[in-house]
Short mmCIF file of C-alpha atoms in Angstrom, two decimals:
data_model
loop_
_atom_site.label_atom_id
_atom_site.label_comp_id
_atom_site.label_asym_id
_atom_site.label_seq_id
_atom_site.Cartn_x
_atom_site.Cartn_y
_atom_site.Cartn_z
CA MET A 19 -113.38 -25.40 11.20
CA THR A 20 -112.13 -22.43 13.24
CA GLU A 21 -113.34 -22.49 16.84
CA LEU A 22 -114.05 -19.28 18.71
CA ARG A 23 -115.17 -18.73 22.28
CA ILE A 24 -117.33 -15.62 22.48
CA GLY A 25 -118.79 -14.13 25.66
CA PHE A 26 -122.24 -12.54 25.91
CA ILE A 27 -124.46 -10.89 28.51
CA PRO A 28 -128.14 -11.98 28.49
CA LEU A 29 -129.66 -9.14 26.43
CA SER A 30 -131.74 -9.02 23.23
CA ASP A 31 -128.97 -7.05 21.55
CA ALA A 32 -126.82 -10.21 21.65
CA ALA A 33 -129.40 -11.74 19.24
CA VAL A 34 -127.22 -11.46 16.14
CA LEU A 35 -124.34 -13.23 17.91
CA ILE A 36 -126.57 -15.92 19.44
CA ALA A 37 -128.35 -16.62 16.15
CA ALA A 38 -125.01 -16.71 14.29
CA ALA A 39 -123.73 -19.37 16.70
CA GLU A 40 -126.91 -21.45 16.92
CA LEU A 41 -128.64 -21.24 13.53
CA GLY A 42 -125.87 -22.27 11.17
CA PHE A 43 -124.60 -18.87 9.95
CA ALA A 44 -121.21 -19.45 11.59
CA GLU A 45 -120.97 -23.01 10.28
CA ARG A 46 -121.66 -21.82 6.78
CA GLU A 47 -118.53 -19.66 7.09
CA GLY A 48 -116.45 -22.50 8.52
CA LEU A 49 -116.68 -21.28 12.09
CA SER A 50 -117.74 -22.96 15.27
CA ILE A 51 -118.78 -20.46 17.96
CA GLN A 52 -118.90 -21.53 21.56
CA LEU A 53 -121.03 -19.04 23.49
CA GLU A 54 -120.11 -18.21 27.09
CA LYS A 55 -122.68 -16.45 29.24
CA GLU A 56 -121.07 -13.88 31.53
CA ALA A 57 -122.40 -12.24 34.67
CA SER A 58 -120.69 -8.86 34.46
CA TRP A 59 -119.06 -6.48 31.97
CA ALA A 60 -115.94 -6.30 34.15
CA THR A 61 -115.55 -10.09 33.92
CA MET A 62 -116.04 -9.92 30.16
CA ARG A 63 -113.34 -7.26 29.82
CA ASP A 64 -110.88 -9.26 31.95
CA LYS A 65 -111.57 -12.57 30.18
CA LEU A 66 -110.96 -10.81 26.86
CA ALA A 67 -107.71 -9.30 28.09
CA PHE A 68 -106.43 -12.63 29.44
CA GLY A 69 -107.49 -14.75 26.50
CA VAL A 70 -110.13 -16.82 28.32
CA ILE A 71 -112.49 -15.82 25.50
CA ASP A 72 -111.59 -14.85 21.93
CA ALA A 73 -114.18 -12.14 21.38
CA ALA A 74 -117.07 -10.52 23.22
CA HIS A 75 -120.47 -8.85 23.06
CA LEU A 76 -119.32 -5.57 24.59
CA LEU A 77 -120.44 -2.04 25.42
CA ALA A 78 -118.94 0.26 22.79
CA PRO A 79 -117.80 2.83 25.41
CA LEU A 80 -116.14 0.03 27.41
CA ALA A 81 -114.25 -1.08 24.29
CA ILE A 82 -112.90 2.46 23.96
CA ALA A 83 -112.25 2.86 27.71
CA SER A 84 -110.35 -0.44 27.85
CA SER A 85 -108.28 0.53 24.80
CA LEU A 86 -107.40 3.88 26.40
CA GLY A 87 -106.25 2.13 29.57
CA LEU A 88 -109.08 3.49 31.72
CA GLY A 89 -110.35 1.37 34.56
CA PRO A 90 -108.60 -0.81 37.07
CA THR A 91 -107.25 -3.53 34.76
CA PRO A 92 -104.21 -3.55 32.54
CA SER A 93 -105.22 -2.11 29.23
CA ALA A 94 -105.87 -4.33 26.27
CA ARG A 95 -106.28 -2.52 22.97
CA LEU A 96 -109.45 -3.81 21.39
CA THR A 97 -110.68 -4.03 17.82
CA VAL A 98 -114.33 -3.31 17.00
CA PRO A 99 -115.15 -4.79 13.57
CA PHE A 100 -118.94 -5.12 13.93
CA ALA A 101 -121.84 -3.22 15.53
CA LEU A 102 -124.47 -5.61 16.88
CA HIS A 103 -127.47 -3.24 16.77
CA LEU A 104 -128.72 0.32 17.18
CA ASN A 105 -131.13 1.46 19.93
CA GLY A 106 -132.85 -1.12 22.16
CA ASN A 107 -132.58 0.67 25.49
CA ALA A 108 -135.20 2.33 27.67
CA ILE A 109 -135.55 4.13 30.99
CA THR A 110 -137.91 2.64 33.58
CA LEU A 111 -138.98 4.14 36.90
CA SER A 112 -140.53 2.35 39.84
CA MET A 113 -144.38 2.44 39.91
CA ARG A 114 -144.09 4.27 43.24
CA LEU A 115 -142.03 7.09 41.72
CA TRP A 116 -144.21 7.15 38.59
CA GLU A 117 -147.30 7.74 40.74
CA GLU A 118 -145.52 10.50 42.66
CA LEU A 119 -144.83 12.27 39.33
CA ALA A 120 -148.60 12.43 38.62
CA GLN A 121 -148.13 12.61 34.84
CA PRO A 122 -150.72 11.68 32.19
CA GLU A 123 -150.17 8.36 30.39
CA ASP A 124 -149.16 10.09 27.15
CA ALA A 125 -146.62 12.45 28.75
CA ASP A 126 -143.42 12.68 26.70
CA PRO A 127 -139.93 12.13 28.17
CA ALA A 128 -139.32 15.89 28.49
CA ALA A 129 -142.49 16.41 30.55
CA ILE A 130 -141.69 13.41 32.74
CA ALA A 131 -138.12 14.64 33.32
CA GLY A 132 -139.59 18.05 34.26
CA ALA A 133 -141.81 16.43 36.88
CA LEU A 134 -138.84 14.40 38.06
CA ALA A 135 -136.86 17.63 38.57
CA GLU A 136 -139.61 18.81 40.95
CA VAL A 137 -139.31 15.60 42.98
CA VAL A 138 -135.52 16.00 43.08
CA LYS A 139 -135.90 19.58 44.41
CA ARG A 140 -138.56 18.59 46.91
CA ARG A 141 -136.39 15.81 48.28
CA SER A 142 -133.36 18.04 48.51
CA ARG A 143 -135.34 20.75 50.40
CA ALA A 144 -136.74 18.14 52.79
CA GLY A 145 -133.25 16.77 53.40
CA ALA A 146 -134.39 13.39 52.08
CA ALA A 147 -132.06 10.92 50.36
CA PRO A 148 -131.58 11.67 46.64
CA LEU A 149 -133.23 9.44 44.05
CA THR A 150 -131.15 6.40 43.10
CA LEU A 151 -130.94 5.54 39.41
CA ALA A 152 -129.00 2.64 37.94
CA THR A 153 -126.94 2.29 34.82
CA VAL A 154 -125.35 -0.99 33.73
CA PHE A 155 -121.71 0.14 33.79
CA PRO A 156 -119.99 3.52 34.05
CA TYR A 157 -118.72 3.30 30.44
CA SER A 158 -122.05 2.62 28.74
CA THR A 159 -124.57 4.12 26.35
CA HIS A 160 -127.01 3.77 29.26
CA THR A 161 -125.10 6.32 31.34
CA PHE A 162 -125.24 8.72 28.38
CA LEU A 163 -128.98 8.14 27.79
CA LEU A 164 -129.71 8.92 31.45
CA ARG A 165 -127.84 12.20 30.96
CA HIS A 166 -129.83 12.99 27.80
CA PHE A 167 -133.04 12.29 29.69
CA LEU A 168 -132.25 14.36 32.80
CA GLN A 169 -130.13 17.25 31.56
CA PRO A 170 -132.81 19.19 29.64
CA ALA A 171 -134.81 19.32 32.90
CA GLY A 172 -131.78 20.72 34.72
CA ILE A 173 -130.99 17.54 36.65
CA ASP A 174 -127.28 16.84 37.02
CA LEU A 175 -126.66 13.10 37.07
CA ASP A 176 -123.50 13.48 39.16
CA ARG A 177 -124.78 16.05 41.66
CA ASP A 178 -128.54 15.55 42.03
CA ILE A 179 -128.89 11.78 41.66
CA ARG A 180 -127.23 8.84 43.34
CA LEU A 181 -126.03 6.86 40.33
CA THR A 182 -125.41 3.18 40.90
CA VAL A 183 -124.73 0.11 38.79
CA VAL A 184 -126.94 -2.97 38.48
CA PRO A 185 -126.23 -5.76 35.96
CA PRO A 186 -129.08 -6.07 33.42
CA PRO A 187 -130.68 -9.32 34.68
CA TYR A 188 -130.95 -7.88 38.21
CA THR A 189 -132.59 -4.53 37.35
CA ALA A 190 -136.22 -5.62 37.72
CA GLU A 191 -135.49 -7.23 41.08
CA ALA A 192 -133.57 -4.16 42.35
CA LEU A 193 -136.56 -1.99 41.44
CA LYS A 194 -138.95 -4.37 43.17
CA ILE A 195 -137.09 -4.38 46.48
CA GLY A 196 -136.72 -0.59 46.36
CA ALA A 197 -132.91 -0.62 46.11
CA ILE A 198 -133.23 1.76 43.14
CA ASP A 199 -135.93 4.19 41.92
CA GLY A 200 -135.28 3.64 38.23
CA PHE A 201 -132.79 2.44 35.64
CA CYS A 202 -131.66 2.57 32.06
CA VAL A 203 -131.06 -0.88 30.59
CA GLY A 204 -131.29 -2.81 27.33
CA SER A 205 -134.06 -5.07 26.10
CA PRO A 206 -135.77 -7.16 27.43
CA TRP A 207 -135.18 -6.03 31.02
CA ASN A 208 -137.42 -2.94 30.89
CA ASN A 209 -140.23 -5.17 29.69
CA VAL A 210 -139.49 -7.68 32.43
CA ALA A 211 -139.92 -4.93 35.07
CA VAL A 212 -143.16 -3.83 33.38
CA ALA A 213 -144.52 -7.38 33.17
CA SER A 214 -143.86 -7.90 36.88
CA GLY A 215 -145.91 -4.79 37.67
CA THR A 216 -143.00 -2.97 39.35
CA GLY A 217 -141.89 -0.57 36.62
CA ARG A 218 -143.17 2.15 34.25
CA ILE A 219 -141.21 2.82 31.04
CA VAL A 220 -140.83 6.62 30.76
CA ALA A 221 -138.55 6.93 27.73
CA ILE A 222 -137.28 4.60 25.04
CA GLY A 223 -133.81 5.03 23.57
CA PRO A 224 -134.70 6.46 20.14
CA GLU A 225 -136.85 9.18 21.81
CA LEU A 226 -133.67 10.47 23.49
CA VAL A 227 -130.97 9.72 20.88
CA PRO A 228 -132.06 8.38 17.48
CA ASP A 229 -129.98 5.38 16.38
CA ALA A 230 -127.70 5.35 19.40
CA PRO A 231 -124.77 2.92 19.04
CA ASP A 232 -124.49 0.46 21.91
CA LYS A 233 -123.12 -3.11 21.87
CA VAL A 234 -120.42 -4.22 19.50
CA ILE A 235 -118.27 -7.26 18.86
CA ALA A 236 -114.75 -6.71 20.17
CA TRP A 237 -111.54 -8.70 20.37
CA PRO A 238 -108.01 -7.87 21.53
CA GLU A 239 -106.03 -6.33 18.69
CA GLY A 240 -104.48 -9.04 16.55
CA ARG A 241 -106.29 -11.90 18.30
CA LEU A 242 -108.12 -13.00 15.15
CA ASP A 243 -106.21 -13.26 11.91
CA GLU A 244 -107.66 -11.82 8.74
CA VAL A 245 -109.27 -15.08 7.67
CA ALA A 246 -111.02 -15.73 11.00
CA ALA A 247 -112.03 -12.08 11.24
CA GLY A 248 -113.60 -12.17 7.78
CA ARG A 249 -115.49 -15.37 8.58
CA LEU A 250 -116.87 -14.03 11.84
CA ILE A 251 -117.93 -10.70 10.35
CA ARG A 252 -119.69 -12.40 7.43
CA ALA A 253 -121.43 -14.91 9.72
CA LEU A 254 -122.64 -12.07 11.92
CA LYS A 255 -123.80 -10.04 8.95
CA LEU A 256 -125.83 -12.97 7.57
CA SER A 257 -127.31 -13.44 11.00
CA GLY A 258 -128.09 -9.71 11.23
CA GLU A 259 -130.15 -9.82 8.03
CA TRP A 260 -132.00 -12.87 9.32
CA CYS A 261 -132.70 -11.23 12.70
CA ALA A 262 -133.98 -8.07 10.99
CA SER A 263 -136.76 -9.92 9.17
CA PRO A 264 -140.07 -9.83 11.09
CA ALA A 265 -140.94 -13.25 9.66
CA ASN A 266 -138.08 -14.73 11.71
CA HIS A 267 -138.97 -13.04 14.99
CA PRO A 268 -141.01 -15.91 16.47
CA GLU A 269 -138.10 -18.35 15.95
CA LEU A 270 -135.60 -15.77 17.23
CA ALA A 271 -137.73 -15.04 20.30
CA SER A 272 -137.87 -18.71 21.27
CA LEU A 273 -134.11 -19.13 20.70
CA LEU A 274 -133.38 -16.15 22.96
CA ALA A 275 -135.91 -17.35 25.53
CA GLU A 276 -133.90 -20.51 26.28
CA PRO A 277 -132.41 -20.41 29.79
CA ARG A 278 -128.87 -20.83 28.41
CA HIS A 279 -129.38 -17.57 26.48
CA ILE A 280 -131.61 -14.90 28.09
CA GLY A 281 -134.12 -17.02 29.99
CA VAL A 282 -137.06 -14.64 29.66
CA GLU A 283 -140.52 -15.57 28.30
CA ALA A 284 -140.66 -15.65 24.50
CA ALA A 285 -143.77 -13.42 24.50
CA ILE A 286 -141.84 -10.61 26.22
CA LEU A 287 -138.92 -11.01 23.81
CA MET A 288 -141.34 -10.96 20.89
CA ASN A 289 -142.63 -7.56 22.03
CA THR A 290 -139.15 -6.10 22.19
CA LEU A 291 -138.21 -7.50 18.75
CA ARG A 292 -141.40 -6.02 17.27
CA GLY A 293 -140.85 -2.71 19.03
CA ARG A 294 -144.14 -2.91 20.93
CA LEU A 295 -143.58 -1.88 24.52
CA PRO A 296 -146.38 -1.74 27.06
CA VAL A 297 -145.28 1.19 29.28
CA ARG A 298 -146.72 -0.42 32.39
CA LEU A 299 -148.70 -3.55 33.26
CA GLY A 300 -152.06 -3.09 31.48
CA GLY A 301 -150.97 0.33 30.23
CA PRO A 302 -150.74 1.83 26.73
CA VAL A 303 -148.18 0.53 24.23
CA LYS A 304 -145.29 2.54 22.81
CA ALA A 305 -144.76 1.24 19.29
CA THR A 306 -141.80 1.93 17.04
CA GLU A 307 -140.00 -0.29 14.59
CA ALA A 308 -136.80 1.57 15.47
CA TYR A 309 -136.76 0.29 19.05
CA LEU A 310 -134.12 -2.39 18.40
CA ARG A 311 -132.55 -2.31 14.94
CA PHE A 312 -130.68 -5.12 13.18
CA GLY A 313 -129.61 -5.63 9.55
CA GLY A 314 -128.01 -3.68 6.71
CA GLU A 315 -125.88 -0.65 7.50
CA VAL A 316 -126.64 -0.98 11.23
CA HIS A 317 -123.80 -3.46 11.55
CA ARG A 318 -121.06 -1.37 9.94
CA PRO A 319 -118.96 0.06 12.80
CA SER A 320 -118.86 3.52 11.27
CA MET A 321 -116.67 6.42 12.30
CA GLU A 322 -119.86 8.37 13.11
CA GLN A 323 -120.71 5.73 15.73
CA ALA A 324 -117.17 5.93 17.14
CA ARG A 325 -117.25 9.72 17.21
CA TRP A 326 -120.64 9.83 18.94
CA THR A 327 -119.39 7.47 21.65
CA TYR A 328 -116.17 9.44 22.10
CA ARG A 329 -118.05 12.73 22.42
CA GLU A 330 -120.47 11.25 24.95
CA MET A 331 -117.56 9.97 27.05
CA VAL A 332 -116.07 13.46 27.01
CA ALA A 333 -119.42 15.07 27.88
CA ALA A 334 -119.86 12.66 30.81
CA GLY A 335 -116.43 13.66 32.13
CA GLN A 336 -115.00 10.16 31.58
CA ILE A 337 -112.15 11.33 29.38
CA ALA A 338 -110.49 14.68 28.73
CA ASP A 339 -110.89 15.85 25.15
CA ALA A 340 -107.53 15.88 23.34
CA PRO A 341 -106.64 15.20 19.70
CA GLU A 342 -104.39 12.25 20.54
CA THR A 343 -107.04 10.72 22.83
CA GLU A 344 -109.64 11.10 20.12
CA ARG A 345 -107.36 9.47 17.56
CA ALA A 346 -106.70 6.52 19.88
CA ALA A 347 -110.42 6.17 20.65
CA LEU A 348 -111.52 6.26 17.02
CA ALA A 349 -108.80 3.78 16.00
CA VAL A 350 -110.67 1.10 17.99
CA TYR A 351 -113.38 1.11 15.32
CA ARG A 352 -112.46 -0.83 12.19
CA PRO A 353 -115.01 -0.28 9.41
CA ASP A 354 -112.21 -1.31 7.02
CA LEU A 355 -112.30 -4.87 8.40
CA PHE A 356 -116.07 -4.92 8.00
CA ASP A 357 -115.89 -3.62 4.41
CA ARG A 358 -113.19 -6.09 3.41
CA ALA A 359 -115.08 -9.04 4.87
CA VAL A 360 -118.27 -8.04 3.11
CA ALA A 361 -116.45 -7.48 -0.20
CA GLU A 362 -115.07 -11.03 0.02
CA ASP A 363 -118.52 -12.48 0.58
CA ARG A 364 -118.69 -15.48 -1.72
CA TRP A 365 -122.37 -16.03 -1.03
CA SER A 366 -123.72 -12.84 -2.51
CA PRO A 367 -122.99 -11.20 -5.85
CA GLY A 368 -120.43 -8.38 -5.93
CA MET B 10 -90.47 -0.10 61.43
CA PRO B 11 -93.54 -2.31 61.92
CA GLU B 12 -95.75 -2.56 58.88
CA PRO B 13 -99.11 -0.82 59.28
CA SER B 14 -101.92 -3.33 59.56
CA LEU B 15 -103.82 -4.06 56.44
CA THR B 16 -107.50 -4.85 55.92
CA VAL B 17 -108.53 -7.40 53.33
CA ALA B 18 -112.19 -7.82 52.38
CA ILE B 19 -113.33 -11.12 50.85
CA VAL B 20 -116.51 -10.84 48.79
CA ASP B 21 -117.73 -14.32 47.99
CA PRO B 22 -121.20 -15.80 47.58
CA ASN B 23 -119.71 -19.15 48.60
CA PRO B 24 -119.32 -19.15 52.41
CA ALA B 25 -117.25 -22.34 52.49
CA ARG B 26 -114.68 -20.97 50.08
CA ALA B 27 -114.63 -17.62 51.90
CA VAL B 28 -113.75 -19.40 55.15
CA ILE B 29 -110.92 -21.30 53.47
CA LEU B 30 -109.50 -18.08 52.06
CA GLU B 31 -109.95 -16.17 55.32
CA GLU B 32 -108.06 -18.84 57.21
CA GLY B 33 -105.28 -18.80 54.62
CA LEU B 34 -104.88 -15.05 54.80
CA ARG B 35 -104.78 -15.05 58.60
CA GLY B 36 -102.18 -17.80 58.42
CA SER B 37 -100.03 -15.60 56.21
CA GLY B 38 -100.12 -12.79 58.75
CA VAL B 39 -102.96 -10.56 57.57
CA GLN B 40 -104.60 -9.39 60.78
CA GLN B 41 -107.80 -7.84 59.49
CA VAL B 42 -109.80 -10.12 57.23
CA VAL B 43 -113.49 -9.37 56.75
CA VAL B 44 -115.82 -11.67 54.84
CA ILE B 45 -118.68 -9.78 53.18
CA PRO B 46 -121.50 -11.78 51.62
CA ASP B 47 -122.25 -10.84 48.01
CA THR B 48 -125.67 -9.27 48.67
CA ALA B 49 -127.61 -6.05 48.19
CA ASP B 50 -125.91 -4.70 51.31
CA LEU B 51 -122.44 -5.08 49.77
CA LEU B 52 -121.68 -1.41 49.12
CA ARG B 53 -122.57 -0.16 52.57
CA ARG B 54 -120.50 -2.91 54.19
CA LEU B 55 -117.50 -2.16 51.98
CA VAL B 56 -117.62 1.53 52.82
CA GLU B 57 -117.78 0.63 56.53
CA VAL B 58 -114.88 -1.80 56.32
CA ASP B 59 -112.81 0.49 54.05
CA PRO B 60 -110.47 -2.31 52.94
CA ASP B 61 -107.02 -1.96 51.40
CA VAL B 62 -107.56 -5.02 49.26
CA VAL B 63 -110.81 -6.53 47.99
CA VAL B 64 -110.69 -10.13 46.80
CA ILE B 65 -113.82 -11.04 44.84
CA ASP B 66 -115.00 -13.97 42.75
CA LEU B 67 -114.14 -13.19 39.12
CA GLU B 68 -117.65 -14.27 38.11
CA SER B 69 -119.51 -12.12 40.64
CA PRO B 70 -122.16 -9.87 39.08
CA SER B 71 -121.30 -7.31 41.76
CA ARG B 72 -117.98 -6.48 40.10
CA ASP B 73 -119.59 -3.88 37.83
CA LEU B 74 -121.02 -2.15 40.87
CA LEU B 75 -117.63 -2.24 42.62
CA GLU B 76 -115.88 -0.68 39.65
CA GLN B 77 -118.38 2.14 39.53
CA LEU B 78 -117.86 2.71 43.24
CA PHE B 79 -114.11 2.86 42.76
CA GLN B 80 -114.38 5.09 39.71
CA VAL B 81 -116.87 7.78 40.57
CA SER B 82 -118.06 7.51 44.11
CA ARG B 83 -117.05 10.13 46.61
CA LEU B 84 -117.36 7.44 49.27
CA VAL B 85 -114.03 5.90 48.48
CA GLU B 86 -111.31 8.48 48.38
CA ARG B 87 -108.36 6.28 47.58
CA PRO B 88 -107.66 5.27 44.00
CA VAL B 89 -107.99 1.60 43.28
CA ALA B 90 -106.35 -0.63 40.75
CA MET B 91 -106.81 -4.25 39.90
CA PHE B 92 -103.74 -5.95 41.39
CA VAL B 93 -100.76 -3.88 42.24
CA ASP B 94 -98.06 -4.80 39.83
CA GLN B 95 -99.37 -4.73 36.31
CA SER B 96 -96.01 -5.90 35.01
CA ASP B 97 -96.55 -9.26 36.65
CA ALA B 98 -98.64 -10.75 33.86
CA ALA B 99 -98.08 -14.35 34.98
CA MET B 100 -99.63 -13.69 38.37
CA MET B 101 -102.61 -11.93 36.87
CA GLN B 102 -103.13 -14.79 34.45
CA ALA B 103 -102.97 -17.26 37.35
CA ALA B 104 -105.54 -15.22 39.27
CA VAL B 105 -107.94 -15.07 36.32
CA ASP B 106 -107.49 -18.81 35.75
CA ALA B 107 -108.27 -19.43 39.42
CA GLY B 108 -111.40 -17.28 39.13
CA ILE B 109 -110.22 -14.39 41.28
CA SER B 110 -110.22 -10.70 40.83
CA ALA B 111 -108.69 -8.38 43.35
CA TYR B 112 -108.84 -4.64 43.77
CA VAL B 113 -106.04 -2.91 45.59
CA VAL B 114 -105.69 0.67 46.82
CA ASP B 115 -102.80 2.61 45.38
CA GLY B 116 -99.53 2.87 47.23
CA LEU B 117 -99.51 -0.55 48.85
CA LYS B 118 -96.18 -2.30 48.80
CA SER B 119 -96.15 -4.65 45.86
CA ASP B 120 -94.65 -7.69 47.64
CA ARG B 121 -97.30 -7.42 50.36
CA VAL B 122 -100.11 -7.52 47.84
CA LYS B 123 -98.44 -10.26 45.84
CA SER B 124 -98.35 -12.49 48.89
CA ILE B 125 -102.06 -11.87 49.49
CA ILE B 126 -102.96 -12.67 45.89
CA ASP B 127 -100.74 -15.74 46.00
CA VAL B 128 -102.62 -17.05 49.02
CA ALA B 129 -105.94 -16.29 47.31
CA ILE B 130 -104.90 -18.18 44.17
CA LEU B 131 -103.70 -21.20 46.17
CA ARG B 132 -106.84 -21.31 48.29
CA PHE B 133 -109.25 -20.82 45.38
CA ASN B 134 -107.49 -23.58 43.44
CA ALA B 135 -107.50 -25.86 46.48
CA PHE B 136 -111.22 -25.26 46.93
CA ALA B 137 -111.90 -26.00 43.26
CA ARG B 138 -109.89 -29.23 43.58
CA LEU B 139 -111.86 -30.27 46.66
CA GLN B 140 -115.11 -29.65 44.87
CA ARG B 141 -113.95 -31.60 41.85
CA GLU B 142 -112.93 -34.51 44.04
CA LEU B 143 -116.24 -34.44 45.85
CA HIS B 144 -118.06 -34.40 42.54
CA GLU B 145 -115.99 -37.32 41.26
CA ALA B 146 -116.56 -39.27 44.45
CA LYS B 147 -120.31 -38.74 44.11
CA ASN B 148 -120.21 -39.87 40.50
CA GLU B 149 -118.21 -42.92 41.38
CA LEU B 150 -120.69 -43.88 44.05
CA ALA B 151 -123.58 -43.41 41.63
CA ASP B 152 -121.78 -45.53 39.02
CA ARG B 153 -121.21 -48.29 41.52
CA LYS B 154 -124.90 -48.36 42.41
CA ILE B 155 -125.90 -48.63 38.75
CA ILE B 156 -123.49 -51.55 38.23
CA GLU B 157 -124.91 -53.28 41.33
CA ARG B 158 -128.43 -52.92 39.97
CA ALA B 159 -127.44 -54.20 36.53
CA LYS B 160 -125.75 -57.22 38.11
CA GLY B 161 -128.88 -57.93 40.14
CA LEU B 162 -131.05 -57.78 37.03
CA LEU B 163 -128.80 -60.20 35.15
CA MET B 164 -128.58 -62.58 38.11
CA ARG B 165 -132.36 -62.81 38.31
CA ALA B 166 -133.08 -62.88 34.56
CA LYS B 167 -130.42 -65.40 33.60
CA ASN B 168 -130.02 -67.18 36.88
CA LEU B 169 -126.33 -66.27 37.18
CA SER B 170 -124.01 -65.88 40.10
CA GLU B 171 -122.78 -62.42 40.98
CA GLU B 172 -119.40 -63.13 39.45
CA GLU B 173 -120.92 -64.45 36.21
CA ALA B 174 -123.17 -61.42 35.91
CA TYR B 175 -120.23 -59.08 36.38
CA GLY B 176 -118.19 -61.04 33.83
CA LEU B 177 -121.00 -60.79 31.31
CA LEU B 178 -121.23 -57.02 31.73
CA ARG B 179 -117.49 -56.70 31.37
CA ARG B 180 -117.27 -58.79 28.21
CA LYS B 181 -120.10 -56.80 26.64
CA ALA B 182 -118.35 -53.55 27.51
CA MET B 183 -115.05 -54.78 26.05
CA ASN B 184 -116.67 -56.05 22.86
CA GLU B 185 -118.49 -52.78 22.31
CA LYS B 186 -115.52 -50.67 23.43
CA ARG B 187 -117.69 -48.87 25.95
CA LYS B 188 -117.43 -48.24 29.65
CA LEU B 189 -118.86 -50.89 31.92
CA VAL B 190 -121.09 -48.32 33.62
CA GLU B 191 -122.59 -47.33 30.27
CA ILE B 192 -123.59 -50.93 29.56
CA ALA B 193 -124.99 -51.20 33.07
CA ARG B 194 -126.97 -47.97 32.67
CA ALA B 195 -128.40 -49.12 29.34
CA LEU B 196 -129.50 -52.37 30.93
CA VAL B 197 -131.13 -50.67 33.91
CA THR B 198 -132.91 -48.17 31.64
CA SER B 199 -134.22 -50.95 29.38
CA ALA B 200 -135.42 -52.91 32.39
CA GLU B 201 -137.26 -49.83 33.67
CA LEU B 202 -138.89 -49.24 30.29
CA LEU B 203 -139.94 -52.86 29.90
CA GLY B 204 -141.31 -52.79 33.42
#
């Protein structure tokens, strides 16, 4: 039995990892996964680099940033052999700001961003403090989604907005106490803010970028040998298929609801797994099966996913576009490891 | 030439540990040590204090916020790196093991920062040891109470002396290759269940 310590942040998109560790998929591959709940992405990155954990549930842009030596820590080149999901994020504004926007319930993200641009201008003319929006980490899909939301309305995230960082489990609370006016975060934290009556979901991820890559599994280059890598990838893939099946969602929701995992009511988690999101307390429901996608090709860490993330990092001004930088960024993604592991799958034909 | 004075900020949700670290840093000659609680007000306080070195609990959820501040904010003009000498892998490993992360502005003399991090590692480890000892002492006390209760139960039920009761518990533990306190706990639990 190979033992692996794997870190995760309490988010629904860690479902495939959590289910792999807890529901026997890892065991079936001869693996024992010890899950470690972490409080911040920076801690996760450092624990990966210093070998406190073997692998991690990680933001794809952070995996690339760390490999390129960006950020304050010594660089560890990471390997991304598995994508945990697609989509799953949303943008939520405080009820106070939502009311100020005076938009109809069925307004689309573009109309809402347009109204938001008016508020931004009004505040600037009045000499008032700019709106404060939160992402979960500078190198994150969430930062990019905020840009996709605001830019068409002419709002510059760097110039017009005060951008701050709030770890996912604290977003609802930060909105409630008025520390921030809105945020982009992964499931279930938008729904938690809605359920507490403090937030209004104004855009869900796939409305802004269809099938946006986000969290991946990462480990320091060479940390897992080929055998362990193959076992982990296959265990995760089995788990991904299981998580994708609606019949399994009630069991998955109660597993994720446990305090040692996410610690949020199973009913809220069930809504996010089903892609049924009430936009505010007692409000209409946004429904799409694409809200949080698991299973099948979703998990292959494709070069398209790597390229999208690289381009978004360039567009956000996080890295300067250069052929050698792009090569180094794309080399983090290892679809070849995924393909080899799947080809060696002794449990399914072929 | 006298060394310019240096400001170290300690961000720690644990006030007792922060005091221990503060005292250690002052003892090693750092004149300006500011303890900032890990709260919603953290950013504003940090900007006010404008530290040269920030020592923060490795597990603090505020680290992501700090890194964003250091990366993009116009509030902090000086570049920041985690630790000063990235070639000193052993020290960084020791810091991570002790549960510390430290952010340091660029251009600080490496031996100066090393001595600060060294003190932080020593003090964090000392604090962890104290806590462990306290925890063990509490457990030991709780164990002793359980054994006392088990002895009392045996003395009453079987009309034994204290010594005989203790001997009985010990023999049972030895025969079953279990700890004495486990036998005692089982006995107390059974007695509670049977009323």
